[in-house]
């Protein structure tokens, strides 16, 4: 496949980069208000959906399992996360949010205006098209 360096592609790539940078900047700021690092907040957000095996959590974050262990250790010491055996395979440890961790994750989500507001200006149809295009770009659609 020939690399595309036309002005439109360059502009789209720059805009995607700007959106991602603003999202992470706001996420880190919101995390700080809760006494968390950006990485801790991202782990909490992922775990607020469902408990996740530690190894899978590392894959989702694209980092080494030892890094995730440290993040989960710190969240666990604050009572936001707990480790529990996986009912399907007791050798596997799941990381899961506690009730307090779920509340903190919800507070983080609610405080993310940039991530929520621009999407709120798009219709459901536009958000669906955007989602499908992003999935296609990632090879998942």
PDB file of C-alpha atoms in Angstrom:
ATOM      1  CA  UNK A   1       0.000   0.000   0.000  1.00  0.00           C
ATOM      2  CA  UNK A   2       1.317   3.438  -0.935  1.00  0.00           C
ATOM      3  CA  UNK A   3       1.659   5.831   1.987  1.00  0.00           C
ATOM      4  CA  UNK A   4      -0.762   8.719   1.699  1.00  0.00           C
ATOM      5  CA  UNK A   5       0.760  12.111   2.293  1.00  0.00           C
ATOM      6  CA  UNK A   6      -1.862  14.269   0.641  1.00  0.00           C
ATOM      7  CA  UNK A   7      -2.810  17.452   2.550  1.00  0.00           C
ATOM      8  CA  UNK A   8      -6.208  16.089   3.622  1.00  0.00           C
ATOM      9  CA  UNK A   9      -4.683  12.961   5.173  1.00  0.00           C
ATOM     10  CA  UNK A  10      -2.046  15.035   6.948  1.00  0.00           C
ATOM     11  CA  UNK A  11      -4.764  17.331   8.318  1.00  0.00           C
ATOM     12  CA  UNK A  12      -6.899  14.386   9.508  1.00  0.00           C
ATOM     13  CA  UNK A  13      -3.919  12.781  11.249  1.00  0.00           C
ATOM     14  CA  UNK A  14      -3.053  16.088  12.941  1.00  0.00           C
ATOM     15  CA  UNK A  15      -6.661  16.557  14.068  1.00  0.00           C
ATOM     16  CA  UNK A  16      -6.804  13.032  15.505  1.00  0.00           C
ATOM     17  CA  UNK A  17      -3.560  13.740  17.354  1.00  0.00           C
ATOM     18  CA  UNK A  18      -4.991  16.999  18.722  1.00  0.00           C
ATOM     19  CA  UNK A  19      -8.170  15.285  19.921  1.00  0.00           C
ATOM     20  CA  UNK A  20      -6.169  12.541  21.651  1.00  0.00           C
ATOM     21  CA  UNK A  21      -3.799  15.053  23.262  1.00  0.00           C
ATOM     22  CA  UNK A  22      -6.687  17.176  24.586  1.00  0.00           C
ATOM     23  CA  UNK A  23      -8.468  14.078  25.893  1.00  0.00           C
ATOM     24  CA  UNK A  24      -5.381  12.882  27.800  1.00  0.00           C
ATOM     25  CA  UNK A  25      -4.650  16.374  29.095  1.00  0.00           C
ATOM     26  CA  UNK A  26      -8.173  16.650  30.500  1.00  0.00           C
ATOM     27  CA  UNK A  27      -8.084  13.060  31.777  1.00  0.00           C
ATOM     28  CA  UNK A  28      -4.818  13.704  33.640  1.00  0.00           C
ATOM     29  CA  UNK A  29      -6.227  16.928  35.106  1.00  0.00           C
ATOM     30  CA  UNK A  30      -9.419  15.168  36.259  1.00  0.00           C
ATOM     31  CA  UNK A  31      -7.340  12.305  37.683  1.00  0.00           C
ATOM     32  CA  UNK A  32      -5.253  14.773  39.685  1.00  0.00           C
ATOM     33  CA  UNK A  33      -8.399  16.202  41.275  1.00  0.00           C
ATOM     34  CA  UNK A  34      -9.077  12.689  42.589  1.00  0.00           C
ATOM     35  CA  UNK A  35      -5.479  12.227  43.761  1.00  0.00           C
ATOM     36  CA  UNK A  36      -4.752   9.781  40.934  1.00  0.00           C
ATOM     37  CA  UNK A  37      -2.245   9.632  38.122  1.00  0.00           C
ATOM     38  CA  UNK A  38      -3.561   9.450  34.571  1.00  0.00           C
ATOM     39  CA  UNK A  39      -2.555   5.778  34.388  1.00  0.00           C
ATOM     40  CA  UNK A  40      -4.373   4.980  37.635  1.00  0.00           C
ATOM     41  CA  UNK A  41      -7.488   6.743  36.360  1.00  0.00           C
ATOM     42  CA  UNK A  42      -7.369   4.819  33.072  1.00  0.00           C
ATOM     43  CA  UNK A  43      -7.084   1.508  34.946  1.00  0.00           C
ATOM     44  CA  UNK A  44      -9.983   2.480  37.178  1.00  0.00           C
ATOM     45  CA  UNK A  45     -12.050   3.400  34.117  1.00  0.00           C
ATOM     46  CA  UNK A  46     -11.345   0.074  32.420  1.00  0.00           C
ATOM     47  CA  UNK A  47     -12.140  -1.895  35.559  1.00  0.00           C
ATOM     48  CA  UNK A  48     -15.379   0.010  36.177  1.00  0.00           C
ATOM     49  CA  UNK A  49     -16.902  -1.806  33.198  1.00  0.00           C
ATOM     50  CA  UNK A  50     -15.939  -5.358  34.221  1.00  0.00           C
ATOM     51  CA  UNK A  51     -13.233  -7.125  36.226  1.00  0.00           C
ATOM     52  CA  UNK A  52     -10.239  -7.861  33.988  1.00  0.00           C
ATOM     53  CA  UNK A  53      -7.379 -10.356  34.331  1.00  0.00           C
ATOM     54  CA  UNK A  54      -4.139  -8.556  35.125  1.00  0.00           C
ATOM     55  CA  UNK A  55      -2.427  -9.756  31.941  1.00  0.00           C
ATOM     56  CA  UNK A  56      -5.340  -8.563  29.780  1.00  0.00           C
ATOM     57  CA  UNK A  57      -5.271  -5.209  31.559  1.00  0.00           C
ATOM     58  CA  UNK A  58      -1.598  -4.836  30.584  1.00  0.00           C
ATOM     59  CA  UNK A  59      -2.489  -5.646  26.971  1.00  0.00           C
ATOM     60  CA  UNK A  60      -5.281  -3.059  26.913  1.00  0.00           C
ATOM     61  CA  UNK A  61      -2.912  -0.427  28.318  1.00  0.00           C
ATOM     62  CA  UNK A  62      -0.084  -1.559  26.029  1.00  0.00           C
ATOM     63  CA  UNK A  63       2.394  -1.842  28.882  1.00  0.00           C
ATOM     64  CA  UNK A  64       4.312  -4.465  30.819  1.00  0.00           C
ATOM     65  CA  UNK A  65       2.381  -6.589  33.359  1.00  0.00           C
ATOM     66  CA  UNK A  66       4.777  -5.414  36.099  1.00  0.00           C
ATOM     67  CA  UNK A  67       3.667  -1.811  35.471  1.00  0.00           C
ATOM     68  CA  UNK A  68       0.024  -2.822  35.855  1.00  0.00           C
ATOM     69  CA  UNK A  69       0.858  -4.664  39.073  1.00  0.00           C
ATOM     70  CA  UNK A  70       2.270  -1.445  40.554  1.00  0.00           C
ATOM     71  CA  UNK A  71      -0.733   0.610  39.445  1.00  0.00           C
ATOM     72  CA  UNK A  72      -3.193  -1.948  40.835  1.00  0.00           C
ATOM     73  CA  UNK A  73      -1.168  -2.172  44.076  1.00  0.00           C
ATOM     74  CA  UNK A  74      -1.511   1.595  44.595  1.00  0.00           C
ATOM     75  CA  UNK A  75      -5.231   1.570  43.749  1.00  0.00           C
ATOM     76  CA  UNK A  76      -5.746  -1.405  46.048  1.00  0.00           C
ATOM     77  CA  UNK A  77      -3.965   0.363  48.934  1.00  0.00           C
ATOM     78  CA  UNK A  78      -6.483   3.213  48.549  1.00  0.00           C
ATOM     79  CA  UNK A  79      -9.432   0.817  48.601  1.00  0.00           C
ATOM     80  CA  UNK A  80     -10.415   1.541  44.983  1.00  0.00           C
ATOM     81  CA  UNK A  81      -9.527  -1.845  43.486  1.00  0.00           C
ATOM     82  CA  UNK A  82      -9.343  -5.422  44.702  1.00  0.00           C
ATOM     83  CA  UNK A  83      -7.881  -8.621  43.334  1.00  0.00           C
ATOM     84  CA  UNK A  84     -10.044 -11.713  43.208  1.00  0.00           C
ATOM     85  CA  UNK A  85      -9.720 -15.170  41.711  1.00  0.00           C
ATOM     86  CA  UNK A  86     -11.267 -15.701  38.299  1.00  0.00           C
ATOM     87  CA  UNK A  87     -14.229 -18.070  38.776  1.00  0.00           C
ATOM     88  CA  UNK A  88     -13.397 -19.715  35.421  1.00  0.00           C
ATOM     89  CA  UNK A  89      -9.720 -20.310  36.320  1.00  0.00           C
ATOM     90  CA  UNK A  90      -8.705 -19.832  39.950  1.00  0.00           C
ATOM     91  CA  UNK A  91      -5.026 -19.519  38.921  1.00  0.00           C
ATOM     92  CA  UNK A  92      -5.891 -16.203  37.235  1.00  0.00           C
ATOM     93  CA  UNK A  93      -6.312 -13.037  39.279  1.00  0.00           C
ATOM     94  CA  UNK A  94      -8.924 -10.503  38.244  1.00  0.00           C
ATOM     95  CA  UNK A  95      -8.629  -6.842  39.097  1.00  0.00           C
ATOM     96  CA  UNK A  96     -12.001  -5.324  39.980  1.00  0.00           C
ATOM     97  CA  UNK A  97     -13.220  -1.984  41.304  1.00  0.00           C
ATOM     98  CA  UNK A  98     -14.603  -1.744  44.796  1.00  0.00           C
ATOM     99  CA  UNK A  99     -17.757   0.253  45.473  1.00  0.00           C
ATOM    100  CA  UNK A 100     -15.603   3.310  46.241  1.00  0.00           C
ATOM    101  CA  UNK A 101     -13.569   2.701  43.079  1.00  0.00           C
ATOM    102  CA  UNK A 102     -16.758   2.570  40.996  1.00  0.00           C
ATOM    103  CA  UNK A 103     -17.906   5.885  42.484  1.00  0.00           C
ATOM    104  CA  UNK A 104     -14.514   7.457  41.788  1.00  0.00           C
ATOM    105  CA  UNK A 105     -14.552   6.177  38.186  1.00  0.00           C
ATOM    106  CA  UNK A 106     -18.052   7.603  37.677  1.00  0.00           C
ATOM    107  CA  UNK A 107     -16.901  10.952  39.081  1.00  0.00           C
ATOM    108  CA  UNK A 108     -13.970  10.955  36.683  1.00  0.00           C
ATOM    109  CA  UNK A 109     -16.214  10.185  33.704  1.00  0.00           C
ATOM    110  CA  UNK A 110     -18.663  12.911  34.709  1.00  0.00           C
ATOM    111  CA  UNK A 111     -15.890  15.513  34.898  1.00  0.00           C
ATOM    112  CA  UNK A 112     -14.561  14.867  31.386  1.00  0.00           C
ATOM    113  CA  UNK A 113     -16.210  17.666  29.442  1.00  0.00           C
ATOM    114  CA  UNK A 114     -13.985  17.607  26.373  1.00  0.00           C
ATOM    115  CA  UNK A 115     -14.499  13.901  25.829  1.00  0.00           C
ATOM    116  CA  UNK A 116     -18.249  14.209  26.260  1.00  0.00           C
ATOM    117  CA  UNK A 117     -19.264  17.643  24.965  1.00  0.00           C
ATOM    118  CA  UNK A 118     -17.945  17.552  21.372  1.00  0.00           C
ATOM    119  CA  UNK A 119     -19.536  14.156  20.848  1.00  0.00           C
ATOM    120  CA  UNK A 120     -22.771  15.510  22.291  1.00  0.00           C
ATOM    121  CA  UNK A 121     -22.857  18.009  19.430  1.00  0.00           C
ATOM    122  CA  UNK A 122     -22.917  15.172  16.912  1.00  0.00           C
ATOM    123  CA  UNK A 123     -26.132  13.352  16.067  1.00  0.00           C
ATOM    124  CA  UNK A 124     -26.465   9.664  16.909  1.00  0.00           C
ATOM    125  CA  UNK A 125     -25.996   8.929  13.202  1.00  0.00           C
ATOM    126  CA  UNK A 126     -22.786  11.000  13.056  1.00  0.00           C
ATOM    127  CA  UNK A 127     -21.419   9.310  16.200  1.00  0.00           C
ATOM    128  CA  UNK A 128     -22.189   5.916  14.662  1.00  0.00           C
ATOM    129  CA  UNK A 129     -20.362   6.846  11.445  1.00  0.00           C
ATOM    130  CA  UNK A 130     -17.392   8.161  13.444  1.00  0.00           C
ATOM    131  CA  UNK A 131     -17.286   4.995  15.563  1.00  0.00           C
ATOM    132  CA  UNK A 132     -17.432   2.772  12.502  1.00  0.00           C
ATOM    133  CA  UNK A 133     -14.692   4.741  10.719  1.00  0.00           C
ATOM    134  CA  UNK A 134     -12.422   4.607  13.774  1.00  0.00           C
ATOM    135  CA  UNK A 135     -13.003   0.855  14.107  1.00  0.00           C
ATOM    136  CA  UNK A 136     -12.187   0.437  10.414  1.00  0.00           C
ATOM    137  CA  UNK A 137      -8.978   2.451  10.838  1.00  0.00           C
ATOM    138  CA  UNK A 138      -8.001   0.107  13.677  1.00  0.00           C
ATOM    139  CA  UNK A 139      -8.811  -2.973  11.627  1.00  0.00           C
ATOM    140  CA  UNK A 140     -11.654  -3.962  13.950  1.00  0.00           C
ATOM    141  CA  UNK A 141     -14.554  -3.161  11.694  1.00  0.00           C
TER     142      UNK A 141
END
